XYZ file of C-alpha atoms in Angstrom:
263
model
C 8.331 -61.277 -13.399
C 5.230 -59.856 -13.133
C 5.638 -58.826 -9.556
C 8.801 -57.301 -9.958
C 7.187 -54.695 -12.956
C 3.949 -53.951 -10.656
C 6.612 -53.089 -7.803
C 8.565 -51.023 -10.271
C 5.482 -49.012 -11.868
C 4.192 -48.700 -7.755
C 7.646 -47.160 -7.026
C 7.373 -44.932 -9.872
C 3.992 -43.874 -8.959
C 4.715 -43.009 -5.549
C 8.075 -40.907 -6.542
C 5.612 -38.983 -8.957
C 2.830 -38.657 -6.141
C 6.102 -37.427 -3.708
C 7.215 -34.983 -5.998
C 4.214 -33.932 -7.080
C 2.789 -33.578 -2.978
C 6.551 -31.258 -2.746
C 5.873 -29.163 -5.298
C 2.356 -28.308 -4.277
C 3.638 -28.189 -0.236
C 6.067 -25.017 -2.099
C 3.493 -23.062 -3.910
C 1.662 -23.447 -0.101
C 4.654 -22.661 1.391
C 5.652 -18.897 -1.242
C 1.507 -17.870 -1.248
C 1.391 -17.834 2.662
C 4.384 -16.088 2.823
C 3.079 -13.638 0.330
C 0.003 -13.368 3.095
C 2.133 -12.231 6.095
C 4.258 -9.963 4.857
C 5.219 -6.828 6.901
C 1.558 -4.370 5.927
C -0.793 -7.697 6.925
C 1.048 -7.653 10.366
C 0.066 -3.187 10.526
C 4.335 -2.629 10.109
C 3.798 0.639 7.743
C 6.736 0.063 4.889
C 7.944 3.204 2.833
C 6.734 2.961 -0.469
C 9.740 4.310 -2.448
C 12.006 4.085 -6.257
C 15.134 4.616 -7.643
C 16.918 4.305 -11.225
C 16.035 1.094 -12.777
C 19.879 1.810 -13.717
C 21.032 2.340 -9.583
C 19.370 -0.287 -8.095
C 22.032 -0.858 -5.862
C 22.994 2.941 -6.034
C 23.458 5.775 -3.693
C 19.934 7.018 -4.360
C 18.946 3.202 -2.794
C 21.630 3.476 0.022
C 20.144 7.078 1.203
C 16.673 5.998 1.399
C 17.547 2.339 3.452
C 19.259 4.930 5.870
C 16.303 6.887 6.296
C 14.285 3.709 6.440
C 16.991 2.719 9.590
C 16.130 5.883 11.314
C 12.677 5.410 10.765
C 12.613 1.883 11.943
C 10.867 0.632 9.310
C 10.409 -1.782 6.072
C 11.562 -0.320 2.847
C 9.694 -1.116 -0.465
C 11.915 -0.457 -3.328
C 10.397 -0.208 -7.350
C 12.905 0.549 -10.058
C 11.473 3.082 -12.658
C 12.179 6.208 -14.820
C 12.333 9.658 -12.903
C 9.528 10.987 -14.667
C 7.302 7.369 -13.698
C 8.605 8.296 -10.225
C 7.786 11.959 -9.976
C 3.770 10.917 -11.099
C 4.089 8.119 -8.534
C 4.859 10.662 -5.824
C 2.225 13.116 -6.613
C -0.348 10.322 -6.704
C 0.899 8.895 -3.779
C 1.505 5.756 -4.575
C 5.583 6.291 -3.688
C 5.556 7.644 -0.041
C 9.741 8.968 -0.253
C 12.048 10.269 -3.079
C 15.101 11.480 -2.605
C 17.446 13.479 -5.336
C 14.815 16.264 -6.313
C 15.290 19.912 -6.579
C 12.730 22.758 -5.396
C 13.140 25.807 -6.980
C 10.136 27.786 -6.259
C 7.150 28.087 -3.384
C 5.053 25.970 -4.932
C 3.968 22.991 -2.955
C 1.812 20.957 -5.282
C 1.603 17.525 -3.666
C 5.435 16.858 -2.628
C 7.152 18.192 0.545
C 10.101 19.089 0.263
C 12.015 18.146 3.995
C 14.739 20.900 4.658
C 17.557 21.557 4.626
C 19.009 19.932 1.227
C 20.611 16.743 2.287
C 23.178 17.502 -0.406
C 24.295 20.007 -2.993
C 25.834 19.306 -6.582
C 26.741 20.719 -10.005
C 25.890 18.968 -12.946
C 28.542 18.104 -15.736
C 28.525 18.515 -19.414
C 30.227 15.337 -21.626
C 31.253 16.055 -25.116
C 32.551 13.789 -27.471
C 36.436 13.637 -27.342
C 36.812 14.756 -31.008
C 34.432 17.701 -30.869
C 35.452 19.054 -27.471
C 35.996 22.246 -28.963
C 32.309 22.790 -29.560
C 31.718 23.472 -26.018
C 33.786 26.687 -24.759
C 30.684 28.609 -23.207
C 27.038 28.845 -22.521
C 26.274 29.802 -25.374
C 27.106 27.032 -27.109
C 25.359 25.407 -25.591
C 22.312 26.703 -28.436
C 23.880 25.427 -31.258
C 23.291 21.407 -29.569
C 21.537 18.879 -29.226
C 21.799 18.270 -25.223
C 20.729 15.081 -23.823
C 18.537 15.224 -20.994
C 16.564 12.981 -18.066
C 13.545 13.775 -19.245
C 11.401 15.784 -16.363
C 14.834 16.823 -14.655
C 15.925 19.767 -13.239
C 19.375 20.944 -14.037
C 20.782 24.611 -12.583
C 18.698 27.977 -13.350
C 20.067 29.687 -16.688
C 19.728 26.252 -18.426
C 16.081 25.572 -17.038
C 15.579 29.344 -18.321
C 16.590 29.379 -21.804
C 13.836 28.848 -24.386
C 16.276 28.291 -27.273
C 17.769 25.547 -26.251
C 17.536 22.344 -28.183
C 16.883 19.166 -25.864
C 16.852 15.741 -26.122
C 15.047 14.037 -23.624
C 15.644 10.285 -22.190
C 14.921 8.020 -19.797
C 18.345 6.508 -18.675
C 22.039 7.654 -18.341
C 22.991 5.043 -20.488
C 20.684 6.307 -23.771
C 22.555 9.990 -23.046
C 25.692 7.900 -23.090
C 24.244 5.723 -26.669
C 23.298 8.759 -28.315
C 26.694 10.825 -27.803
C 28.371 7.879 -28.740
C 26.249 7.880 -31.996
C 26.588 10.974 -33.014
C 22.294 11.607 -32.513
C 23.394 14.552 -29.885
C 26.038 16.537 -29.100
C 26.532 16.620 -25.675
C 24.613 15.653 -22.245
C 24.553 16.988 -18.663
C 24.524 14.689 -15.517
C 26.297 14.164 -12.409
C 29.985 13.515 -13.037
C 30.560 10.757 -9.945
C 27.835 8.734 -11.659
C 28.525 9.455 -14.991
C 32.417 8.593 -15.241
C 31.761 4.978 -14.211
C 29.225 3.868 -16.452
C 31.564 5.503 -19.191
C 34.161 3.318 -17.808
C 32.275 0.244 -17.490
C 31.038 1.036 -21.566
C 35.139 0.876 -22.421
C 34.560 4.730 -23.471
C 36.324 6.606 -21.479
C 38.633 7.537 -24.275
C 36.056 8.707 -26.233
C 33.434 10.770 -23.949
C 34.926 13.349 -21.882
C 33.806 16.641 -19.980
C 33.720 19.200 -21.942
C 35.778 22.387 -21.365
C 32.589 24.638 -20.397
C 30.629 23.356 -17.165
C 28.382 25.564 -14.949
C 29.513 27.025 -11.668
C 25.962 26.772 -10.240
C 25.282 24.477 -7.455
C 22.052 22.299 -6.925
C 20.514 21.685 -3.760
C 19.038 18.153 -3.350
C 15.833 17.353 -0.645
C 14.208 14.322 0.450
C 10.848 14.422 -0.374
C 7.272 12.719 0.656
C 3.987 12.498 -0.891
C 1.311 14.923 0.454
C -0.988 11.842 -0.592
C 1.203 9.214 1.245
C -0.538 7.360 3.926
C 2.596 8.173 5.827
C 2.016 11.990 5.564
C 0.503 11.790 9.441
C 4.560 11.043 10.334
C 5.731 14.045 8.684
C 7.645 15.359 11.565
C 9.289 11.726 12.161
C 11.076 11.617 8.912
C 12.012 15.394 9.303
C 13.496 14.451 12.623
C 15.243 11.248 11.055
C 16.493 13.588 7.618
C 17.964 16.523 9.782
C 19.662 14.090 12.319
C 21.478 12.232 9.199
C 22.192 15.270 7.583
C 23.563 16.719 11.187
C 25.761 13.307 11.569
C 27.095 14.113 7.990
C 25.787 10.194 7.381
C 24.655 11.218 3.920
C 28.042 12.821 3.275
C 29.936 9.257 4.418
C 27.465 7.465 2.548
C 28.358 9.056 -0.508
C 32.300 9.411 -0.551
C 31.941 5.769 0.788
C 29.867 4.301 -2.474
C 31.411 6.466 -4.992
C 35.728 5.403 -3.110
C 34.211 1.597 -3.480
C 33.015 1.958 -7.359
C 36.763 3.644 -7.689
C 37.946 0.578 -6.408
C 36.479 -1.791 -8.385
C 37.832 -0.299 -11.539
């Protein structure tokens, strides 16, 4: 009897030294992983963010194309536009894509031309008060969501009296309409419409009858702090050649005809 129990209590010893010797070979195992990742071997990775909303998006698909031309890693940080905007200037995000340039002004972001795309941005109203929104102006007697930091088309940036409300994510703009706290917000309609869907609200938010006729052009930008700055002229090579291939365009109507189909 008492061989049999110090048998037992020496199997379960050595089960707990086995698992113990596994989990400790793992943690080995993740931190020197961790050690050669793609910067200890010199491979230069583009530093780079998106929506914490799109992770997956189209904003995330353009820059892994560029990262394919490039032949390179891709590092990819969810966070707010305006996060990502300081992030570029600093230089601590080497590529954006989806900004606007309106002006000479260089600061610390290059902007790579030509626009990769062009847009117009799209009012939503609450279905029951569509009839507050027949014209520009309007447009002064709301409350208009807004990405806070964003650019939208040049009378709107222009006009002092207008009262904004400025958010982080589509889906406060979205919240707040629904609530009643604003009275209208402006974003892209091809990302806008399926979020509404996906909220069950499409019945309730709808574009509203007034919407700009402006167009936006759209650049791919890098950081004039990047370490990647030196390979300027590669990723203007790689941007123009995508644009000239219309891979941006196929990208696009291919992402927005496979969120249609999941409906």
């Amino acid at each position: 009897m008492t061989i049999g129990l110090s048998l037992s209590v020496s199997n379960n010893s050595l089960k707990i030294f086995v698992g113990l010797a596994m989990r400790l070979y793992l943690v080995f195992f993740i931190i020197v992983l961790g050690f050669f990742s793609p910067r200890c071997f010199g491979q230069e990775v583009i530093r780079t963010s998106v929506s914490e909303e799109f992770v997956n998006g189209l904003h995330a698909k353009y820059l892994k194309n560029i990262a394919k031309h490039m032949n390179m890693e891709i590092e990819l940080t969810p966070m707010p536009f305006a996060r990502r905007l300081r992030e570029l200037r600093k230089g601590n995000l080497d590529l954006l894509v989806g900004l606007q340039h309106e002006d000479d002004i260089q600061d610390e972001v290059v902007y790579i031309k030509p626009s990769y795309e062009t847009l117009r941005h799209t009012f939503f109203v609450s279905k029951n008060n569509i009839d507050n929104l027949q014209s520009f102006t309007d447009l002064k007697k709301l409350n208009i969501g807004v990405t806070r930091h964003a650019k939208y088309f040049k009378q709107f940036n222009q006009e002092p009296s207008l009262i904004m409300v400025p958010v982080s994510t589509l889906r406060q703009k979205i919240e707040l309409l629904k609530k009643g706290r604003i009275n209208t917000f402006i974003h892209y309609q091809e990302s806008a419409l399926p979020l509404i869907t996906d909220m069950g609200l499409q019945n309730e938010i709808v574009l509203a009858d007034y919407q700009p006729t402006e167009v936006n052009k759209y650049y791919v930008t890098i950081s004039q702090n990047s370490p990647l700055i030196d390979k300027k002229h590669l990723f203007e090579t790689a941007v123009r050649a995508a644009i000239a291939d219309q891979e941006f365009a196929t990208i696009r109507r291919e992402h927005y005809l496979s969120l249609r189909g999941s409906e």
